[in-house]
Short mmCIF file of C-alpha atoms and ligand atoms in Angstrom, two decimals:
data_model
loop_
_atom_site.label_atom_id
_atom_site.label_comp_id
_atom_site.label_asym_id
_atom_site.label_seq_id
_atom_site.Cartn_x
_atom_site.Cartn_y
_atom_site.Cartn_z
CA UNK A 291 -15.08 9.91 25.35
CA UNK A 292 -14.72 11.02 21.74
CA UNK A 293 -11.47 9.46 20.43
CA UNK A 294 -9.27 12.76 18.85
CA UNK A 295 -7.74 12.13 15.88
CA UNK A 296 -5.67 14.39 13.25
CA UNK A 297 -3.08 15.36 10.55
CA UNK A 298 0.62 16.72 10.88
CA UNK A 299 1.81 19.08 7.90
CA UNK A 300 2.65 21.88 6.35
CA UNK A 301 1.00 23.29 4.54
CA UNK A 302 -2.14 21.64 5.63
CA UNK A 303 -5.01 23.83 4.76
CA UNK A 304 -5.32 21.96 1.47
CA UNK A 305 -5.73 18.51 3.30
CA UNK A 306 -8.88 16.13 2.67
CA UNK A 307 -7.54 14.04 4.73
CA UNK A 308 -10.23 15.67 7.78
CA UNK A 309 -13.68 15.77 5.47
CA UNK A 310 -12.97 11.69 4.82
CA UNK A 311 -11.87 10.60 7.90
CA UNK A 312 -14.59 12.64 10.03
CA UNK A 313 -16.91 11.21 7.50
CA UNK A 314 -16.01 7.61 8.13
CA UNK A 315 -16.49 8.33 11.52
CA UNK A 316 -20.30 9.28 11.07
CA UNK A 317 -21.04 6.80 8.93
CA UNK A 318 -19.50 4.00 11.49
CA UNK A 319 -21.66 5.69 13.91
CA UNK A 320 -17.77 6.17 16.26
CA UNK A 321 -17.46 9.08 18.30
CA UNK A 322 -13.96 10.31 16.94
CA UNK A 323 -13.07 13.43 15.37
CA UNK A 324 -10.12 14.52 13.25
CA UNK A 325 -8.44 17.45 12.71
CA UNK A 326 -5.94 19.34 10.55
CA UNK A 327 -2.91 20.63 12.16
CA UNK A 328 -0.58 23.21 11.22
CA UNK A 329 2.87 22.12 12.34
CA UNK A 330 6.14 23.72 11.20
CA UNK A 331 9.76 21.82 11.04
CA UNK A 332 11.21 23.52 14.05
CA UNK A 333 8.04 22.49 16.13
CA UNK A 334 7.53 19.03 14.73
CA UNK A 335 8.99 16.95 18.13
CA UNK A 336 7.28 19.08 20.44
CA UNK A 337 3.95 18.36 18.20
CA UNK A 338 4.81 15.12 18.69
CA UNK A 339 5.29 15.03 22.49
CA UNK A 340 1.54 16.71 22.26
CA UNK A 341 -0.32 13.78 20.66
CA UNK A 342 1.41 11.79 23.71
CA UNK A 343 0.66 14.09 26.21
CA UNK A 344 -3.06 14.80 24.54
CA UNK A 345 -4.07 11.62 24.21
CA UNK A 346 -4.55 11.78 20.50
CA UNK A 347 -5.06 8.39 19.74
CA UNK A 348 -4.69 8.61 15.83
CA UNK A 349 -2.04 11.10 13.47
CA UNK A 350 -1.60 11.14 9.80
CA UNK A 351 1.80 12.86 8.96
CA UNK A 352 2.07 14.89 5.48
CA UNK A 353 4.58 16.69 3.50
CA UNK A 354 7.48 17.90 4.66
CA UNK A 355 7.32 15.43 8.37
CA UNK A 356 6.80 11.91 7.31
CA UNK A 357 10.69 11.16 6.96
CA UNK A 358 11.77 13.74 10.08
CA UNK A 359 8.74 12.74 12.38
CA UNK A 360 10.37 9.07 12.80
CA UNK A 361 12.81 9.91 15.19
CA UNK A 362 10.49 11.10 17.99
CA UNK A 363 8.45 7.89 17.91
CA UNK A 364 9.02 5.15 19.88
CA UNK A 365 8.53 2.39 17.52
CA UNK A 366 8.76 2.29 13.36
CA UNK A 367 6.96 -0.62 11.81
CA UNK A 368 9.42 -2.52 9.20
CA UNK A 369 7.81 -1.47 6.20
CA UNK A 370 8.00 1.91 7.19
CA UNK A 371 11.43 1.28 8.19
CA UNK A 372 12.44 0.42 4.92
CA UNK A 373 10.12 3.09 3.17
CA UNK A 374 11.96 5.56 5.16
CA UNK A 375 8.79 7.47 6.02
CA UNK A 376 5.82 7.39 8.48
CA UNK A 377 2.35 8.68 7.40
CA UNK A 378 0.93 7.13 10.20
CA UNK A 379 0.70 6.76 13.72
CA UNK A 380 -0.99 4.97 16.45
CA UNK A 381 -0.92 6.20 20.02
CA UNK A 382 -1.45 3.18 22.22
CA UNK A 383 -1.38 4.13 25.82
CA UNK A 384 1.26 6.12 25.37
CA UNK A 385 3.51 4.19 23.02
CA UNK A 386 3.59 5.67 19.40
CA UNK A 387 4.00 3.33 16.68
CA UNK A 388 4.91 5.05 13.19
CA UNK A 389 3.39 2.86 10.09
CA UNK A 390 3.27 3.58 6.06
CA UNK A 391 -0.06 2.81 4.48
CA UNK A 392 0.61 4.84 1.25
CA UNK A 393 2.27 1.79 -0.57
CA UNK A 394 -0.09 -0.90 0.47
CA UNK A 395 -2.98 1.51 0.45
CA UNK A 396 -1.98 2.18 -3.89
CA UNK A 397 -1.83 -1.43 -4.00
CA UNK A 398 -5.28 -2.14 -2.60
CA UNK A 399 -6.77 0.19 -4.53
CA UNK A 400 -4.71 -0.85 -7.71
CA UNK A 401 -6.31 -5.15 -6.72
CA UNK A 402 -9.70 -3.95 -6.61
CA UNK A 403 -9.66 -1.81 -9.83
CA UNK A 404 -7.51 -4.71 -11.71
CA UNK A 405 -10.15 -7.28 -10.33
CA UNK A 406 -7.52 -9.95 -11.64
CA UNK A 407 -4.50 -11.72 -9.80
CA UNK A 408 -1.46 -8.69 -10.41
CA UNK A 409 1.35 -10.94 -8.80
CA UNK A 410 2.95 -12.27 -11.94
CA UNK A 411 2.40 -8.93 -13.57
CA UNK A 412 5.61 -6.74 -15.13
CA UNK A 413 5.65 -3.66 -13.47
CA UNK A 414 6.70 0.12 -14.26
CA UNK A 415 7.37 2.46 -11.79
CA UNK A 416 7.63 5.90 -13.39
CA UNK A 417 9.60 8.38 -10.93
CA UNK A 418 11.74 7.56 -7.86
CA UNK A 419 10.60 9.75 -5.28
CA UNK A 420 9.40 9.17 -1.80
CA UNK A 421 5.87 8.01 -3.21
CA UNK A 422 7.74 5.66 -5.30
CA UNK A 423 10.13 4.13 -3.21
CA UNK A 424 6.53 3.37 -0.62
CA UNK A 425 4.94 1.48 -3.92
CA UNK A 426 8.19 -0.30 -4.70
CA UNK A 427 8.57 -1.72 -1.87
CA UNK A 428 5.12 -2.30 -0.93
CA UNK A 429 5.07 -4.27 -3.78
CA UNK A 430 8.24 -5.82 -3.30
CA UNK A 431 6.20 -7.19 0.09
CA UNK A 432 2.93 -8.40 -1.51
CA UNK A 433 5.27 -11.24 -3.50
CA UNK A 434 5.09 -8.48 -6.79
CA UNK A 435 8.29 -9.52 -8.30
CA UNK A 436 9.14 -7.84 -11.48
CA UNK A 437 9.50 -4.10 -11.07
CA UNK A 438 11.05 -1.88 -13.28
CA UNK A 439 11.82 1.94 -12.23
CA UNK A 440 12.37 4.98 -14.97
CA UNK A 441 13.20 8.18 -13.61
CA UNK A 442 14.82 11.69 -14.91
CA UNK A 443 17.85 10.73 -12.55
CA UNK A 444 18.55 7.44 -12.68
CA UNK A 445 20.67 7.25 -9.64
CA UNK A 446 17.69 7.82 -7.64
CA UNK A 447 16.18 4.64 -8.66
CA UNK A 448 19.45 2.87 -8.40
CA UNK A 449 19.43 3.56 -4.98
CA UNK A 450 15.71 2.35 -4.84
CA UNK A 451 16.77 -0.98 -6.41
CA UNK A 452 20.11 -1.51 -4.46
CA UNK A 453 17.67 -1.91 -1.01
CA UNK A 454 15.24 -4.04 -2.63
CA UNK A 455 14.52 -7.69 -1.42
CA UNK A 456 16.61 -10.18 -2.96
CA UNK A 457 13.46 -12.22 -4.76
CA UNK A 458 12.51 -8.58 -6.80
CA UNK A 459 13.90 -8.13 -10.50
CA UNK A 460 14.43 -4.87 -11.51
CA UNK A 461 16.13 -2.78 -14.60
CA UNK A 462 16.32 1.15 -13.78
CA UNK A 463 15.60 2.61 -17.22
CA UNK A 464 15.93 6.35 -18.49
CA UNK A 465 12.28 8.12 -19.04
CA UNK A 466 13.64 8.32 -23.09
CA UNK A 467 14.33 4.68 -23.35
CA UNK A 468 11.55 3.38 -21.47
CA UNK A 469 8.84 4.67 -24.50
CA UNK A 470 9.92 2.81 -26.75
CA UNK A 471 9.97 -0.74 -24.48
CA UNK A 472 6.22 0.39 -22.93
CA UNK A 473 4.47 -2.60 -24.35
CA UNK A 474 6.22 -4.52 -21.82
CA UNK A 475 4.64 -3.64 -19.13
CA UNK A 476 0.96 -5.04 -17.69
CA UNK A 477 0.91 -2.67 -14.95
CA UNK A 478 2.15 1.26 -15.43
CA UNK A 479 2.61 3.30 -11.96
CA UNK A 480 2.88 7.03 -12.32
CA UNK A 481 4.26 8.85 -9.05
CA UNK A 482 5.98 11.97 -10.04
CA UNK A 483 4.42 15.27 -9.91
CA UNK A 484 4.10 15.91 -13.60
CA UNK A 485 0.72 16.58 -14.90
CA UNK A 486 -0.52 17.83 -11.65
CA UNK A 487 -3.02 20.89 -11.63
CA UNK A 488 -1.83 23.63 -12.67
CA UNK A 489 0.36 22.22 -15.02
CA UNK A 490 -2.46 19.65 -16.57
CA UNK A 491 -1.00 19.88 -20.07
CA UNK A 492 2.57 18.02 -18.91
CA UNK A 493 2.99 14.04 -18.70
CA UNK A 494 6.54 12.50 -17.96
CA UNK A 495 6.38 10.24 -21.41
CA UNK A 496 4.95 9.26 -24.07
CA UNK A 497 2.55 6.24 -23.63
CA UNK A 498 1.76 5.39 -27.24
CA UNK A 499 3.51 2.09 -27.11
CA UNK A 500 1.53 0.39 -24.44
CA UNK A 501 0.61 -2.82 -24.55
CA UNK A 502 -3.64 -2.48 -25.07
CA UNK A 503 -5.28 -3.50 -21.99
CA UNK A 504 -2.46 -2.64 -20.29
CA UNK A 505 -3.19 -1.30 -16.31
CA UNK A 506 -2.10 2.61 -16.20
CA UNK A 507 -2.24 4.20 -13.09
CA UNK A 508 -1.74 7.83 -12.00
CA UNK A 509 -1.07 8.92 -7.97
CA UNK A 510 -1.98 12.32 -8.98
CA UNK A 511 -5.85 13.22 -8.37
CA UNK A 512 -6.27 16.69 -9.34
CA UNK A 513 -6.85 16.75 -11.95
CA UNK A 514 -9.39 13.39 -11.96
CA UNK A 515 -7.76 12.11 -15.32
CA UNK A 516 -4.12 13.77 -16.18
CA UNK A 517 -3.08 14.17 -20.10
CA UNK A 518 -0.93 11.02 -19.18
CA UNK A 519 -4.07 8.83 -18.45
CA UNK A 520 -5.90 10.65 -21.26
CA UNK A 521 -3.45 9.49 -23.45
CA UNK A 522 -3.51 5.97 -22.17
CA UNK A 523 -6.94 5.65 -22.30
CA UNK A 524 -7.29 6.84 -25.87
CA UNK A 525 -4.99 3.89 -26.59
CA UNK A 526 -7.32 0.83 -25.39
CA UNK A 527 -5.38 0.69 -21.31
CA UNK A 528 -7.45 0.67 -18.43
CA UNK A 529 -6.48 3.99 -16.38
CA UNK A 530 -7.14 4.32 -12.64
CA UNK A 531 -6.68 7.91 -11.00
CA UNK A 532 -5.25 8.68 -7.51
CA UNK A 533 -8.34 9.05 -5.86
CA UNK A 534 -8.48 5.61 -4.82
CA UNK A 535 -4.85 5.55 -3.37
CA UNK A 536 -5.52 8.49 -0.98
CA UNK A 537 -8.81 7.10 -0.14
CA UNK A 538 -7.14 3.56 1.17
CA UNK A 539 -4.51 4.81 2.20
CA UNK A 540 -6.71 6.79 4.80
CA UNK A 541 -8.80 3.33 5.28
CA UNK A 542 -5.64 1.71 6.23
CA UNK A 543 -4.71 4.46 8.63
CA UNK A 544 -8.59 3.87 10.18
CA UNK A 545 -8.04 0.62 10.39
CA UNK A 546 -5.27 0.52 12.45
CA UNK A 547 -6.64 3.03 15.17
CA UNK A 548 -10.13 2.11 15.10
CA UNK A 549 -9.88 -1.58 14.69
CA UNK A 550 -13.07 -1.29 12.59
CA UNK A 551 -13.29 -0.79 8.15
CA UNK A 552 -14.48 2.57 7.57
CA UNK A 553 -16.96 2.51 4.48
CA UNK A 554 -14.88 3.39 1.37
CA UNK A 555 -17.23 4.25 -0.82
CA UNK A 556 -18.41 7.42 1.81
CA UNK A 557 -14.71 8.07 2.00
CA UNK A 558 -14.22 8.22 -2.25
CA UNK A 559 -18.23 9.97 -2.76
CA UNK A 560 -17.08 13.21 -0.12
CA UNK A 561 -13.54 13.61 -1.79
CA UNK A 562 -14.71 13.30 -5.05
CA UNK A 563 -17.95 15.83 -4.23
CA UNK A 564 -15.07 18.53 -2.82
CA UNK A 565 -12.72 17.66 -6.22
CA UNK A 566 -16.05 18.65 -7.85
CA UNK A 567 -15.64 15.78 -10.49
CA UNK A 568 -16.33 12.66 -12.22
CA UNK A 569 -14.84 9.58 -10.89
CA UNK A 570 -13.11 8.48 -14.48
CA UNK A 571 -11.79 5.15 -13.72
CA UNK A 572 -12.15 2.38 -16.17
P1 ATR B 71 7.15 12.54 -3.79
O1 ATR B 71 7.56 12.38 -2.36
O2 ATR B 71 5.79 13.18 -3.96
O3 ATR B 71 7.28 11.28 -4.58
P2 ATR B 71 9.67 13.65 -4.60
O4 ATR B 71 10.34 12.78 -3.59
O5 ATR B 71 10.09 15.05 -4.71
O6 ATR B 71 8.12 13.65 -4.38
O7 ATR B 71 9.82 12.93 -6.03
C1 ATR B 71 9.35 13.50 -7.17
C2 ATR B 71 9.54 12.56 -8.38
O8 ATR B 71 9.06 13.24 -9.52
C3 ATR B 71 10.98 12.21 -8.67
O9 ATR B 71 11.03 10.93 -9.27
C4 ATR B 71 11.38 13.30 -9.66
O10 ATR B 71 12.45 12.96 -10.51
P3 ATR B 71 13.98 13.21 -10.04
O11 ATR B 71 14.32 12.08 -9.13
O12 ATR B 71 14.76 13.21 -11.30
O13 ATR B 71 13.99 14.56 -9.36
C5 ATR B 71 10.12 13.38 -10.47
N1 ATR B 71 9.99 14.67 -11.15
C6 ATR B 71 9.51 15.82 -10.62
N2 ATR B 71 9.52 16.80 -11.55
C7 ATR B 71 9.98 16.26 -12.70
C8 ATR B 71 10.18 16.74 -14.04
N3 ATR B 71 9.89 18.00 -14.38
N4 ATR B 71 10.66 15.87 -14.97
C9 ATR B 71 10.94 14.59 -14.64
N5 ATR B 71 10.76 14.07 -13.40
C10 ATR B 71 10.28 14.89 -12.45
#
């Protein structure tokens, strides 16, 4: 029997999350199919009580339910735990198990672009949102110890810092007095919104003090290559978009419901075909 898999959001029309993973599927030659799934707050446990009662054996859990959804699962996975948000879950006879892949899926796709150790690297995190707080401590749990966070409100990434593990350094820096420090950093980690189509003409600082060769990478992958990573790249730094984070992350999510490695470079080609682009990375 086909193994039915899907995604939890809302919106969700937008998702690519079904083209990749059905993809994968075809290309693995696994009878599995994955669908999109509309699910307001106010229906979000009884959703939930579906994929039990279904049989769904996979979910992926989007905007606005990854933090809400853990409550009506029976088991959070410790990263995930600390993230404070689930984007994925695994339906094993009947027990659900709520993981994150988003931070460890950035940072596999952030290892295979650097194609050099990163774990001595200094680190900038620029935002303190719920996409940062899954890198930072993803990080944090791949032995990444130097991590510095700028955001607009600096509480916010004082709050990040205050739950990190004891081994991870971190200063919590304004976005204005970051830019002038920026050749610090060997590894730059964009996660806020800014620059994001429509708004393609916005970045969240000024990179022109990088250090040259520095890593810059931006979550955001649409558009391909934001005015931030334009920037960066005019200035001699390697820039990496999003793409490959939401493709990984997906891979990880496979992964754990399939016990098999979906092919990633299917997964990138289809999303990158429906983004209509150029992949940009170098
Ligand atoms: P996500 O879950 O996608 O990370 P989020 O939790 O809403 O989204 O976080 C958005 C991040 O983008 C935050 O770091 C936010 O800064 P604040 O903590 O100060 O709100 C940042 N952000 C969004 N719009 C911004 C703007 N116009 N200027 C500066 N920072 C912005």
């Amino acid at each position: 029997m086909a193994g039915l898999y899907g995604v939890i959001g809302d919106p969700i029309s937008h998702s690519m999350s079904p083209l990749m993973h059905n993809a994968a599927f075809e290309k693995l030659g696994i009878e599995g199919s994955y669908h999109p799934f509309h699910v307001r707050k106010e229906n979000l446990e009884n959703a939930i009580r579906g994929v039990k009662a279904l049989g769904i054996k996979g979910m992926n859990v989007t905007i606005p339910h990854k933090t809400a959804v853990m409550e009506y699962l029976d088991q959070i996975d410790p990263l995930a735990e600390k993230i404070g948000a689930v984007n994925t879950i695994v339906n094993d006879e009947g027990t659900l198990t709520g993981y994150n892949t988003d931070g460890l899926g950035f940072i596999k796709g952030l290892k295979e672009f650097a194609q050099e150790s990163i774990e001595m690297k200094r680190v900038l995190i620029i935002g303190a949102g719920g996409a940062a707080k899954a890198i930072y401590y993803s990080l944090a749990e791949q032995g990444i110890s130097k991590i510095d966070i700028c955001n607009r409100t600096k509480e916010k990434a004082e709050l990040l810092k205050t739950r990190r593990s004891s081994f991870v350094q971190t200063e919590v820096l304004s976005l204005d007095s970051v830019q002038t420090n920026l050749g610090l950093y060997d590894i730059i980690i964009q996660t806020t919104s800014i620059g994001m189509n429509p708004k393609i003409g916005e970045k969240p600082l000024n990179v022109a003090m990088i250090k040259e060769n520095a890593i810059v990478s931006d979550i955001i992958y649409n558009p391909l290559e934001t005015s931030l990573l334009k920037q960066a790249k005019e200035l001699g730094a390697r820039t990496q978009n999003g793409l490959d984070m939401f493709v990984y992350q997906g891979a990880l999510s496979f992964e754990k419901w399939t016990g098999r490695n979906p092919d990633i470079n299917t997964m990138k080609e289809i999303v990158l075909t429906q983004l209509g682009g150029q992949h940009v990375n170098r």
